[in-house]
CSV table of C-alpha atoms and ligand atoms in Angstrom, one decimal:
chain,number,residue,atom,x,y,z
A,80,UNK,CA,0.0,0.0,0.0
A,81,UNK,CA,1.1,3.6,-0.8
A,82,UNK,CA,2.6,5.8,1.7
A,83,UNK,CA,0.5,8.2,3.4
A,84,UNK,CA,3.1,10.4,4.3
A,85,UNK,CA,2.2,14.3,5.1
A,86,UNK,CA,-1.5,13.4,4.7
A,87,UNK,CA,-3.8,14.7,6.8
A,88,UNK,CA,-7.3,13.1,7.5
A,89,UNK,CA,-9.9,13.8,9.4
A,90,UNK,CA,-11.3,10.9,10.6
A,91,UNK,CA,-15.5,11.2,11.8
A,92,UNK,CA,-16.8,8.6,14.0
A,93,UNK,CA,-20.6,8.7,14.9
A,94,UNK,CA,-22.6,7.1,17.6
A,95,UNK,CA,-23.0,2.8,16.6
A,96,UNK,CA,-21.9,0.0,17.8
A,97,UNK,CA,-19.0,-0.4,15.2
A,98,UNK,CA,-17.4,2.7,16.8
A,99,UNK,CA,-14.4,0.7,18.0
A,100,UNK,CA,-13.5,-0.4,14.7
A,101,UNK,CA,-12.7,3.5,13.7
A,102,UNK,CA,-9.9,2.5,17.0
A,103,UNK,CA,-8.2,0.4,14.0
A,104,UNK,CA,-8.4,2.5,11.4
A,105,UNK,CA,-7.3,5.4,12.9
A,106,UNK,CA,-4.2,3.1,14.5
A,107,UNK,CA,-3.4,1.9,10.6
A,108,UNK,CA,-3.6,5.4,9.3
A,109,UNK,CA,-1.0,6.8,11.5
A,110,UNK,CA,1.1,4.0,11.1
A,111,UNK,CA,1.1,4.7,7.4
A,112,UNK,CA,2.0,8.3,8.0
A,113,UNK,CA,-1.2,10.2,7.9
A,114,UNK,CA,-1.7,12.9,10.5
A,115,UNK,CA,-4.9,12.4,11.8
A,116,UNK,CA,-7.7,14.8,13.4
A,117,UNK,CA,-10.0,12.7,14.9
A,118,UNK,CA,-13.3,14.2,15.4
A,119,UNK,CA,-16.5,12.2,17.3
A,120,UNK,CA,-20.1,13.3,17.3
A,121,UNK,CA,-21.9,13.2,20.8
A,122,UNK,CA,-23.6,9.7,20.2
A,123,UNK,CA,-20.1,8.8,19.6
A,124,UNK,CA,-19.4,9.4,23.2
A,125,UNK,CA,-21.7,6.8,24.1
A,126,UNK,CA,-19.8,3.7,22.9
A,127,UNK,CA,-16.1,5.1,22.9
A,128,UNK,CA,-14.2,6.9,24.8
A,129,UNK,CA,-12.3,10.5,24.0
A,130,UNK,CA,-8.9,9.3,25.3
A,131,UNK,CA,-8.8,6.3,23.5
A,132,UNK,CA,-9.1,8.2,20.3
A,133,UNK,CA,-6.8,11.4,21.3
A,134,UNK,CA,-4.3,8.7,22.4
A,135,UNK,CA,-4.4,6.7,19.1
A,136,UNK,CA,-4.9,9.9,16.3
A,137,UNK,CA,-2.0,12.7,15.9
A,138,UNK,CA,-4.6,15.6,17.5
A,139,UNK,CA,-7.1,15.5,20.5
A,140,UNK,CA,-10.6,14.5,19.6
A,141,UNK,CA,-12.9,17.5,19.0
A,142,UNK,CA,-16.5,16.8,19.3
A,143,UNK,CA,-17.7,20.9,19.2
A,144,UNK,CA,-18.2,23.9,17.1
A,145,UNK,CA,-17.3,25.5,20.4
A,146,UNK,CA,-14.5,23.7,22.5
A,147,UNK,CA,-11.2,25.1,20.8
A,148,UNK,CA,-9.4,28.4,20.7
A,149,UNK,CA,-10.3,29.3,17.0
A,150,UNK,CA,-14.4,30.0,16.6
A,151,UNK,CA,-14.8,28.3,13.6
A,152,UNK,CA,-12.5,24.8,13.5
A,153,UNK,CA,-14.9,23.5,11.1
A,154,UNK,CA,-13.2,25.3,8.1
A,155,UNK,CA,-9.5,25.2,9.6
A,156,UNK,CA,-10.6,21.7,9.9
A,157,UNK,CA,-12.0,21.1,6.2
A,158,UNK,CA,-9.5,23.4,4.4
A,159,UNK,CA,-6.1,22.0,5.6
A,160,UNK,CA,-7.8,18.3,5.0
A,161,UNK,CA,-6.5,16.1,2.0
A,162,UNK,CA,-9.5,13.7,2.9
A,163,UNK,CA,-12.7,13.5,5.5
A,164,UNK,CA,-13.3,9.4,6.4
A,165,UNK,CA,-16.3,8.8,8.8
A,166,UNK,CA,-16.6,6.0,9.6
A,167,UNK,CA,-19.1,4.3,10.8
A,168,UNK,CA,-21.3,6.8,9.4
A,169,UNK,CA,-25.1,6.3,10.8
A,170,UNK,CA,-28.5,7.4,8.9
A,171,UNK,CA,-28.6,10.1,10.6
A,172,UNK,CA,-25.0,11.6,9.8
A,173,UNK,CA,-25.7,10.4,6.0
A,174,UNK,CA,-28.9,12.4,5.9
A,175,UNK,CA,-27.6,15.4,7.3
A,176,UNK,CA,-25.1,15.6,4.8
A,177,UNK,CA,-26.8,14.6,1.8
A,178,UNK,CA,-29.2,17.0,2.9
A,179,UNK,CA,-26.6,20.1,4.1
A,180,UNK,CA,-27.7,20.1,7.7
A,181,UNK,CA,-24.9,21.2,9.8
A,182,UNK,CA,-25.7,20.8,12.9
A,183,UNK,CA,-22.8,19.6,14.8
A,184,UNK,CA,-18.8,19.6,14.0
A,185,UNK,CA,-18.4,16.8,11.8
A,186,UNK,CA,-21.4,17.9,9.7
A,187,UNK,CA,-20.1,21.0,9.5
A,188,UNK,CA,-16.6,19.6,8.6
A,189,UNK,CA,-18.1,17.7,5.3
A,190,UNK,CA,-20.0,20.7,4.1
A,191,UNK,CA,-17.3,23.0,4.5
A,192,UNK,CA,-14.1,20.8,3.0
A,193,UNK,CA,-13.6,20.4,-0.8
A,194,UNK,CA,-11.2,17.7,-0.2
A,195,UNK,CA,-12.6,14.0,-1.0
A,196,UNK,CA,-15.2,12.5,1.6
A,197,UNK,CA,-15.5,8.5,2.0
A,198,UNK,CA,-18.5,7.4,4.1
A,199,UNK,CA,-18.5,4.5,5.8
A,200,UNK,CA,-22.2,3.9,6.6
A,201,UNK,CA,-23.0,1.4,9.2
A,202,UNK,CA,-26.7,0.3,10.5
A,203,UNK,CA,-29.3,-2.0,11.1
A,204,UNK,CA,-30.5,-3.9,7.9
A,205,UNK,CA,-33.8,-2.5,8.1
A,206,UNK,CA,-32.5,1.1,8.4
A,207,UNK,CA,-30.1,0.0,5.4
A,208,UNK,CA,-32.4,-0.6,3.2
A,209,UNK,CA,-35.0,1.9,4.0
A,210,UNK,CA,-35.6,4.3,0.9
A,211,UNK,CA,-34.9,7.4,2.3
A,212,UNK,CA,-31.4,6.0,3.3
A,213,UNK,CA,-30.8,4.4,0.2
A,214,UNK,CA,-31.7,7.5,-1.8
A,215,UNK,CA,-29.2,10.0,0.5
A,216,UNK,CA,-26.2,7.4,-0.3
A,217,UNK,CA,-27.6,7.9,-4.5
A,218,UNK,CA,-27.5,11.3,-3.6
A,219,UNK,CA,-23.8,11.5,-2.1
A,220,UNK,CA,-22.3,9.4,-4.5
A,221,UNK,CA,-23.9,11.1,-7.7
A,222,UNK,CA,-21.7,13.9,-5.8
A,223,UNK,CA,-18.7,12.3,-6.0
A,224,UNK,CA,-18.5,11.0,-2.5
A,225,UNK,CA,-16.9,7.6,-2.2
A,226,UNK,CA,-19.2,5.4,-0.2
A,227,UNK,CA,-17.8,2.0,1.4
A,228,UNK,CA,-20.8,0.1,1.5
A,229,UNK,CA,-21.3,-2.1,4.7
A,230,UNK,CA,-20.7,-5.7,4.9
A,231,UNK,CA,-23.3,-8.6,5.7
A,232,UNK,CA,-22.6,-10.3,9.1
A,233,UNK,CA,-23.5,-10.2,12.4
A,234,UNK,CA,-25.2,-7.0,14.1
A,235,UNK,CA,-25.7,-5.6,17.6
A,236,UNK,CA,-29.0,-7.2,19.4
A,237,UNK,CA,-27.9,-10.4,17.8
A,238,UNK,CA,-29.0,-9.6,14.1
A,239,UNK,CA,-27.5,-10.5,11.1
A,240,UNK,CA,-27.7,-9.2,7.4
A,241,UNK,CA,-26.0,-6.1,5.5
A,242,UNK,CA,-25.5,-3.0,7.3
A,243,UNK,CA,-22.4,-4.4,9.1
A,244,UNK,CA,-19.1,-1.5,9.0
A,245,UNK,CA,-17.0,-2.5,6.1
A,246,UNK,CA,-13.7,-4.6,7.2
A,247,UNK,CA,-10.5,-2.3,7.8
A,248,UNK,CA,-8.9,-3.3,4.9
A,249,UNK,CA,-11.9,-2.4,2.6
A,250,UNK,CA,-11.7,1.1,4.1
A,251,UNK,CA,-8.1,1.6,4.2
A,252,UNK,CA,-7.9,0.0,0.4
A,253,UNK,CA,-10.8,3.1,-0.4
A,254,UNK,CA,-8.5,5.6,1.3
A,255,UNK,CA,-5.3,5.0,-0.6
A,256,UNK,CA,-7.3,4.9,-4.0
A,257,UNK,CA,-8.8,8.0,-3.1
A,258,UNK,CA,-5.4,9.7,-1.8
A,259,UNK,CA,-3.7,9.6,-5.2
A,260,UNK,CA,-1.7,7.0,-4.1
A,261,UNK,CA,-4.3,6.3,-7.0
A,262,UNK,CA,-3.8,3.1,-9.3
A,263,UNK,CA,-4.1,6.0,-12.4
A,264,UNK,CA,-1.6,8.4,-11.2
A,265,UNK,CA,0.5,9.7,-14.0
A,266,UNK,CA,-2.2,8.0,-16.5
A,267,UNK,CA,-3.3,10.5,-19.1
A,268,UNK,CA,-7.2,9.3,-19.7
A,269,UNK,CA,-9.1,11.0,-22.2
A,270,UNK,CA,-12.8,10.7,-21.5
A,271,UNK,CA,-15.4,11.9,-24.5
A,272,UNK,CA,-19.2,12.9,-23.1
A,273,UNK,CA,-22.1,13.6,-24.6
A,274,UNK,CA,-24.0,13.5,-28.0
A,275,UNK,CA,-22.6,15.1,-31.0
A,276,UNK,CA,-24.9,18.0,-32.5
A,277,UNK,CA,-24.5,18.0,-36.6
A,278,UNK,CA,-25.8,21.4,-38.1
A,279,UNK,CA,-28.7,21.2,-40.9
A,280,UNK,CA,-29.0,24.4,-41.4
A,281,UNK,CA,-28.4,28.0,-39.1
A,282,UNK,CA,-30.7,26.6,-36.2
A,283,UNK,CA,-31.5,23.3,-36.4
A,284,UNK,CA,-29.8,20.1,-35.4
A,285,UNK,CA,-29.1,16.3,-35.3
A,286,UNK,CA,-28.9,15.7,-32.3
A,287,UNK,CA,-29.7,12.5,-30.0
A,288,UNK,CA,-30.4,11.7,-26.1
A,289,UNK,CA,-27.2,11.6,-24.2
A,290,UNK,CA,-26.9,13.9,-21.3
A,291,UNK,CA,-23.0,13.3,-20.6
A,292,UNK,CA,-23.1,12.0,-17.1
A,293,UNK,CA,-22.2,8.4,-17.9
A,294,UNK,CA,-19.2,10.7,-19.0
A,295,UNK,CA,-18.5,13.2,-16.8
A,296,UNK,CA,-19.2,10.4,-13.9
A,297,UNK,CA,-15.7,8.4,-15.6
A,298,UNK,CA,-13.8,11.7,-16.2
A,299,UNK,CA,-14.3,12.5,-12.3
A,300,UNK,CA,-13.6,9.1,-11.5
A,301,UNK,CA,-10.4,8.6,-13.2
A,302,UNK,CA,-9.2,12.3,-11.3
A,303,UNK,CA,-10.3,10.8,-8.5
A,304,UNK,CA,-7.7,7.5,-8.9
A,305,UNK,CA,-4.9,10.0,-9.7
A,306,UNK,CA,-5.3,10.4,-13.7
A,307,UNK,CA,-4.6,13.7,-15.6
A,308,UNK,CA,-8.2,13.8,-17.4
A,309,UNK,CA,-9.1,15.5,-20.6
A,310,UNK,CA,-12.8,15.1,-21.3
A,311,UNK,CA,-14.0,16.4,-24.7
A,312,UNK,CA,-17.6,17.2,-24.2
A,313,UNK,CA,-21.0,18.8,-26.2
A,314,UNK,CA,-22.6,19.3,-22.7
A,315,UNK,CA,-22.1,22.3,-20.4
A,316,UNK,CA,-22.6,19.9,-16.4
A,317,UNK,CA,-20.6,20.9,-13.6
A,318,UNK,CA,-16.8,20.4,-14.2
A,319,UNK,CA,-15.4,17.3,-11.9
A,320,UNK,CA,-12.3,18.5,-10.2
A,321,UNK,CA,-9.1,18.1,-11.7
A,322,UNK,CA,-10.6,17.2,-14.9
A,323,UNK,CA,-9.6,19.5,-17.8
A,324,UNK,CA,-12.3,20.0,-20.6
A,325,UNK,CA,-12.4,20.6,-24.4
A,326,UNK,CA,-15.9,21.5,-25.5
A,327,UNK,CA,-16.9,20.6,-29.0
A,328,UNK,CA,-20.1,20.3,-31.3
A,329,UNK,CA,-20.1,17.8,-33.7
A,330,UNK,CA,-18.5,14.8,-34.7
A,331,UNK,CA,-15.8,16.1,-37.1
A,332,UNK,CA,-14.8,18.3,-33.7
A,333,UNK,CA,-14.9,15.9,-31.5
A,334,UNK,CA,-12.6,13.2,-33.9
A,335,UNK,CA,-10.0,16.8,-34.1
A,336,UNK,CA,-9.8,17.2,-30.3
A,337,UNK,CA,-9.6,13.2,-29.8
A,338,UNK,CA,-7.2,12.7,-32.5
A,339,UNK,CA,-5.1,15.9,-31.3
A,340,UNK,CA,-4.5,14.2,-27.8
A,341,UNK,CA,-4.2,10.7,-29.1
A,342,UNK,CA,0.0,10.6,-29.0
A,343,UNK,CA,0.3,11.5,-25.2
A,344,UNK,CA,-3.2,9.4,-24.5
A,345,UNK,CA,-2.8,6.3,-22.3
A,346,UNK,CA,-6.3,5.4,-21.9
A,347,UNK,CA,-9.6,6.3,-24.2
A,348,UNK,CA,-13.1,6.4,-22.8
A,349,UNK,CA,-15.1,6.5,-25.7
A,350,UNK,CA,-18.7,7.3,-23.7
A,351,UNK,CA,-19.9,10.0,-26.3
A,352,UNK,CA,-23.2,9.2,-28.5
A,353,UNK,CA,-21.6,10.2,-31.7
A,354,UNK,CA,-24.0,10.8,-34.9
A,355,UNK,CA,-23.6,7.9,-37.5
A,356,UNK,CA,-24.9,10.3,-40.2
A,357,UNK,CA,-24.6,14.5,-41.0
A,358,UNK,CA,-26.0,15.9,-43.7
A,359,UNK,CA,-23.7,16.3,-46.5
A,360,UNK,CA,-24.3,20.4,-46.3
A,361,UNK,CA,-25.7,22.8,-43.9
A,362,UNK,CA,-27.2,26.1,-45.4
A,363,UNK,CA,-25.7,29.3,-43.7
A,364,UNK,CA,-29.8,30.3,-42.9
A,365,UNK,CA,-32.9,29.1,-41.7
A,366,UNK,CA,-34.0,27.1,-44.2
A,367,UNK,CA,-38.2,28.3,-44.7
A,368,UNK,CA,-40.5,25.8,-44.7
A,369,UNK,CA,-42.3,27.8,-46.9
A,370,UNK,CA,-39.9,26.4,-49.7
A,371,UNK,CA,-41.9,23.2,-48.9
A,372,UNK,CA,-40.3,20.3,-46.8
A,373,UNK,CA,-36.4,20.2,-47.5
A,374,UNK,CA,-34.6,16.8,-49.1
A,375,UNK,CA,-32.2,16.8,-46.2
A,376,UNK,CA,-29.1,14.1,-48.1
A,377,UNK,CA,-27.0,12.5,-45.2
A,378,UNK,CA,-23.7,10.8,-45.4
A,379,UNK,CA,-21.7,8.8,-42.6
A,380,UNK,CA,-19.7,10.4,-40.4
A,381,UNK,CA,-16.2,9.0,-39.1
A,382,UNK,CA,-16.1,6.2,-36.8
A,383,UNK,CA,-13.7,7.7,-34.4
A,384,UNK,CA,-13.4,5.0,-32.3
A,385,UNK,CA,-12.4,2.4,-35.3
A,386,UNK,CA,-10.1,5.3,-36.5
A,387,UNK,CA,-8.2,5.1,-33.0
A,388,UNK,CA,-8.5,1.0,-33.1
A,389,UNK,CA,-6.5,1.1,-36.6
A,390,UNK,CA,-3.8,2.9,-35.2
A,391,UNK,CA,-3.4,2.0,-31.4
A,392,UNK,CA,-0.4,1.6,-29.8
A,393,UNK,CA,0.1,-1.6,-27.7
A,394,UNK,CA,0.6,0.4,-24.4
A,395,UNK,CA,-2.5,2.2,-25.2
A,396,UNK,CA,-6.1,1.2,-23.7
A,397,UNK,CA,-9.0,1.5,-25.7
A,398,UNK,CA,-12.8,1.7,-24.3
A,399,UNK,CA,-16.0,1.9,-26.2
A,400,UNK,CA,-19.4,2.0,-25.0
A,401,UNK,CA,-22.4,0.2,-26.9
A,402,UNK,CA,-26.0,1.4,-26.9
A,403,UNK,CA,-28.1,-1.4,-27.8
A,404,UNK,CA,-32.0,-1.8,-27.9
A,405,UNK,CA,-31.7,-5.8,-28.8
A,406,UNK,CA,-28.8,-8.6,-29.1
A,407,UNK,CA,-27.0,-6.9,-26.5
A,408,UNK,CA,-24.5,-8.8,-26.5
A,409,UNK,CA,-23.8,-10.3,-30.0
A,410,UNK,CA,-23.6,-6.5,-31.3
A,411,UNK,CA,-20.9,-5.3,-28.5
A,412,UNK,CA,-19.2,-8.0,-29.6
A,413,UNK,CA,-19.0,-7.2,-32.6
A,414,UNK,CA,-18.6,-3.9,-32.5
A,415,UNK,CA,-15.1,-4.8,-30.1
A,416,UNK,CA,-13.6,-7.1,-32.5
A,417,UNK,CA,-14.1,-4.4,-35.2
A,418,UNK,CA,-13.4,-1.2,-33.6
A,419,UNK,CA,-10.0,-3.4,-31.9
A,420,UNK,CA,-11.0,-2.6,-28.3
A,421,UNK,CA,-9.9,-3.1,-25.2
A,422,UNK,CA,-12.9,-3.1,-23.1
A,423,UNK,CA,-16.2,-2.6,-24.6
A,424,UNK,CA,-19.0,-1.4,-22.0
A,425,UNK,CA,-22.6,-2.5,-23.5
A,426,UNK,CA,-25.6,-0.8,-21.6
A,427,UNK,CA,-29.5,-2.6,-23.1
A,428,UNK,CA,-30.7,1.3,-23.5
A,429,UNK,CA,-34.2,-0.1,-24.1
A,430,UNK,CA,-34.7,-0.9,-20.3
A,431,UNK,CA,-35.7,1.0,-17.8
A,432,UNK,CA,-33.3,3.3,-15.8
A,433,UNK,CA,-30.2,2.0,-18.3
A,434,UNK,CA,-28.1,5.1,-20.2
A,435,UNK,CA,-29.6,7.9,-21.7
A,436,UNK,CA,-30.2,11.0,-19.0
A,437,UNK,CA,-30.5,8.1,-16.2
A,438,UNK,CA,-28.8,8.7,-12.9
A,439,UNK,CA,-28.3,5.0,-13.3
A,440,UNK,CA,-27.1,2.4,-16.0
A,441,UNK,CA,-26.7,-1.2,-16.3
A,442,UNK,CA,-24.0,-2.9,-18.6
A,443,UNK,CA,-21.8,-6.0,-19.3
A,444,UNK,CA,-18.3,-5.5,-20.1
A,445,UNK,CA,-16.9,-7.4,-22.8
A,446,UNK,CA,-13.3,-8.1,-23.2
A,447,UNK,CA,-11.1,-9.6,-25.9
A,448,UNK,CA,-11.1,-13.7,-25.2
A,449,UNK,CA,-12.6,-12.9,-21.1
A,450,UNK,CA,-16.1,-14.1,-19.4
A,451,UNK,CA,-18.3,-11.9,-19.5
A,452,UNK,CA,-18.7,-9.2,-16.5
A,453,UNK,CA,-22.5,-8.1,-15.5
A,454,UNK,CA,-22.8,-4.9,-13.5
A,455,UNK,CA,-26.4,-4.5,-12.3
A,456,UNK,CA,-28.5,-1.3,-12.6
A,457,UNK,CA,-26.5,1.3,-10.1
A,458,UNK,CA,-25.1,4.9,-10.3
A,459,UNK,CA,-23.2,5.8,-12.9
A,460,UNK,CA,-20.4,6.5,-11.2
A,461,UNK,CA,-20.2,3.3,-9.6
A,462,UNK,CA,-20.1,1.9,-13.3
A,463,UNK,CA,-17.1,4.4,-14.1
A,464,UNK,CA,-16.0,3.0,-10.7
A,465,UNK,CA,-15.9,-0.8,-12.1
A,466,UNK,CA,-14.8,0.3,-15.6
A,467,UNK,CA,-11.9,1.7,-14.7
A,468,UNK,CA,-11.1,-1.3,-12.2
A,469,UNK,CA,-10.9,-3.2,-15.4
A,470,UNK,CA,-8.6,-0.6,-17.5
A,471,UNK,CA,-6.7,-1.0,-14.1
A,472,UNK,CA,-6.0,-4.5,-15.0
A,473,UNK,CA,-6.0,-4.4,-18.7
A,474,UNK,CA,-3.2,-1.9,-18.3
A,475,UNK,CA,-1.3,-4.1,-15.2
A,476,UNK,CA,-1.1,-6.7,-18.0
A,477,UNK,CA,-0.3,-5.2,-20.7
A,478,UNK,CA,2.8,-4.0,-18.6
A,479,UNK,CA,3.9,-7.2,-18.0
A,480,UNK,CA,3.5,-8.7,-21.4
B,629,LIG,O1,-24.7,10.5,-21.8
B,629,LIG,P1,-25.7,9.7,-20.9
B,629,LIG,O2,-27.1,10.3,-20.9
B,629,LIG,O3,-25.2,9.5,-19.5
B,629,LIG,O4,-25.9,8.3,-21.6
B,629,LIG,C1,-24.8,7.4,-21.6
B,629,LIG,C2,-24.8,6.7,-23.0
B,629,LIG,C3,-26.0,5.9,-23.2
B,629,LIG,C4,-24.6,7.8,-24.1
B,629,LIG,C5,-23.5,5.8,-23.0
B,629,LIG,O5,-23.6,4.9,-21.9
B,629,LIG,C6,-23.3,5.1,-24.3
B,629,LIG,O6,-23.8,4.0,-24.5
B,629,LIG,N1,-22.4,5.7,-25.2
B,629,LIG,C7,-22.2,5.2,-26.5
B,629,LIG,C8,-23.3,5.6,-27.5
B,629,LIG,C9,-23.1,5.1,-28.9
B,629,LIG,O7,-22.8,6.0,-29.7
B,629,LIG,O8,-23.0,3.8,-29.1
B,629,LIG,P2,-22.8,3.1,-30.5
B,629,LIG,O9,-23.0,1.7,-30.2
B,629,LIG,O10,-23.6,3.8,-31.6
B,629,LIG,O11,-21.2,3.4,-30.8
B,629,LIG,C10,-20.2,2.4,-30.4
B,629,LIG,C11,-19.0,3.2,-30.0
B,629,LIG,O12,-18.4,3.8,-31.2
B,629,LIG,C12,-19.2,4.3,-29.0
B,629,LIG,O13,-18.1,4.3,-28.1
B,629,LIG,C13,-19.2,5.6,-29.8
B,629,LIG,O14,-18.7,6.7,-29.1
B,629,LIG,C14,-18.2,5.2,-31.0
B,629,LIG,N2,-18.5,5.9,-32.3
B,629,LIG,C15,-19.7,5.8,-32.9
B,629,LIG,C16,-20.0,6.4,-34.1
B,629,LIG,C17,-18.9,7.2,-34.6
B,629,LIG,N3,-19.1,7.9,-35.7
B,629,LIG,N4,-17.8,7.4,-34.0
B,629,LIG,C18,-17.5,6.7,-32.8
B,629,LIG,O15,-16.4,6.8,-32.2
């Protein structure tokens, strides 16, 4: 595991019964270097005790708006961090903060920092699975917040199902992917987003359904695991930090920008909806439909992404995405032995909830001569999340061959 030298982390601990597991973490972290600022909410208090944490972390606990010299340790607290853990996190903590309740230090901690969050959330099963729950953890990790998600096992009272705090090593494995120690660092990954937009005439458009957030949900992703990202986009959504963006229109702009970053490119994300047709010319004005209705002649645009197969290096990865409405899988297959991909990342975009505009997406990730991999229906960044665990390997072995 990477060093965590110089880091420093504030580690959250609410009030459940896997409060003595933070005791570990906070033990492992410190041995790996990290300075860390332990802070405990007051239901905290009732299953662990202040010195054991103030004797373990690098600071004294702080459970208070109010209890130190400077009046407002939240922001000292989330500006000087490099990441906020909590963990266990309970409903009520995950709430509050999906919600931006601040109410108490450590909520007022993860609404001031801009340094990466992981939540640990820890419950009962029932309170797991309860909707309101489930949809503040969608809501947090549409935001980018890295959620460990508990463990089945044995609860307090004698219960057992999921809601169990994840095992040490889970957390620990979260924090040194989040801390650039990050299995991209140095990785140039090239992410394209959106649908492409090819003119007709002065105002109108072909244009099709893609939003960019499977996109922009890998672009943030990758930045996240250390990557410098360049994501060439036709939609205008919230920049995910460290990403760098190069906005484009159509398909012949999008190909330039691709193609003009392909040398120093180590890894292509080809998410983008690009148009399969244009028309062959657009007039400078509107054209009036009082010429009657226009003969509108179309011809193919490039296939970008078999463009880049021709030519790719060995050391190079190359992703595609397939939108499908049947034969799922026969046509991604296809479409990865002819393109020369990598990893090929097939969403069924007839079914509910699956790619375009969805928070959420489904797919199967097909790769050269593997078994296939099913991802179920879940946030799209939890698919960037598992594609980029496979570009991790793809890219291990391609090393080594
Ligand atoms: O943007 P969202 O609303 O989040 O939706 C996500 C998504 C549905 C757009 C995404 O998950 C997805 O499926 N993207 C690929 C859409 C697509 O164009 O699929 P395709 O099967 O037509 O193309 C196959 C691959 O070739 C794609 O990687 C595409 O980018 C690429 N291609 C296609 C045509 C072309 N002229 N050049 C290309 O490079």
């Amino acid at each position: 595991m990477a060093d965590l030298a110089g880091k420093r982390i504030v580690v959250g601990v609410c009030g459940g019964i896997a409060a003595y597991k933070a005791v570990e973490v906070i033990r492992h972290l410190v041995d790996a270097g990290a300075h860390v600022i332990p802070v405990m909410t007051k239901g905290a208090e009732h299953f662990i005790g202040r010195t054991t944490l103030s004797a373990l972390a690098s600071e004294p606990v702080q459970m208070s708006l109010w209890d130190e010299a400077s009046p407002i340790p939240h922001t000292k607290l989330g500006q000087s961090a490099d990441l906020v853990l909590v963990a266990p996190a309970t409903a009520r903590l995950l709430g509050a903060y999906a919600h931006g309740l601040s109410n108490d230090l450590m909520t007022n901690v993860l609404i001031a920092t801009r340094a990466p969050v992981i939540v640990c959330p820890a419950m009962h099963t029932e309170m797991w699975e309860h909707q309101a729950v489930q949809h503040n953890i969608a809501l947090l990790a549409s935001r980018g917040v890295h959620i460990v998600e508990p463990e089945d096992g044995r609860l307090a009272g004698g219960d057992s199902g999921k809601g169990r705090l994840a095992s040490t090593t889970a957390i620990l494995a979260r924090v040194h992917q989040v801390l650039g120690s990050g299995d991209l660092q140095g990785a140039h990954v090239v992410v394209s987003a959106g649908g492409t937009r090819e003119p007709i005439d002065a105002v109108r458009v072909i244009a099709n359904r893609s939003s960019g957030k499977q996109g922009y949900a890998v672009a943030a992703e990758a930045a996240s695991r250390g990557a410098r990202v360049s994501l060439i986009s036709t939609v205008d959504l919230p920049i995910p930090a460290g990403v760098s963006v190069i906005a484009v229109e159509t398909a012949a702009e999008m190909q330039k920008a691709i193609e003009g970053l392909w040398q120093q490119t180590d890894v292509m994300v080809m998410c983008a909806a690009v148009a399969d047709f244009r028309p062959v010319s657009c007039t400078s004005e509107k054209i009036k439909k009082e010429g009657g209705i226009p003969q509108i002649i179309l011809e193919p645009t490039p296939d970008i992404l078999a463009g880049l197969g021709a030519v790719k290096r060995s050391d190079q990865v190359l992703v595609g995405f397939a939108a499908e409405t049947s034969d799922l899988v026969a046509n991604a297959q296809s479409k990865l032995e002819r393109k020369n991909l990598d990893l090929m990342v097939a969403n069924d975009v007839s079914q509910p909830g699956v790619g375009f505009q969805h928070d959420t997406n489904a797919v199967t990730f097909l790769t050269p001569n593997q078994p296939l991999h099913l991802l179920p229906l879940s946030d799209k960044r939890n698919v960037a999340r598992a594609l980029l665990d496979i570009v991790v390997k793809i890219r291990q072995s391609k090393a080594t061959s």
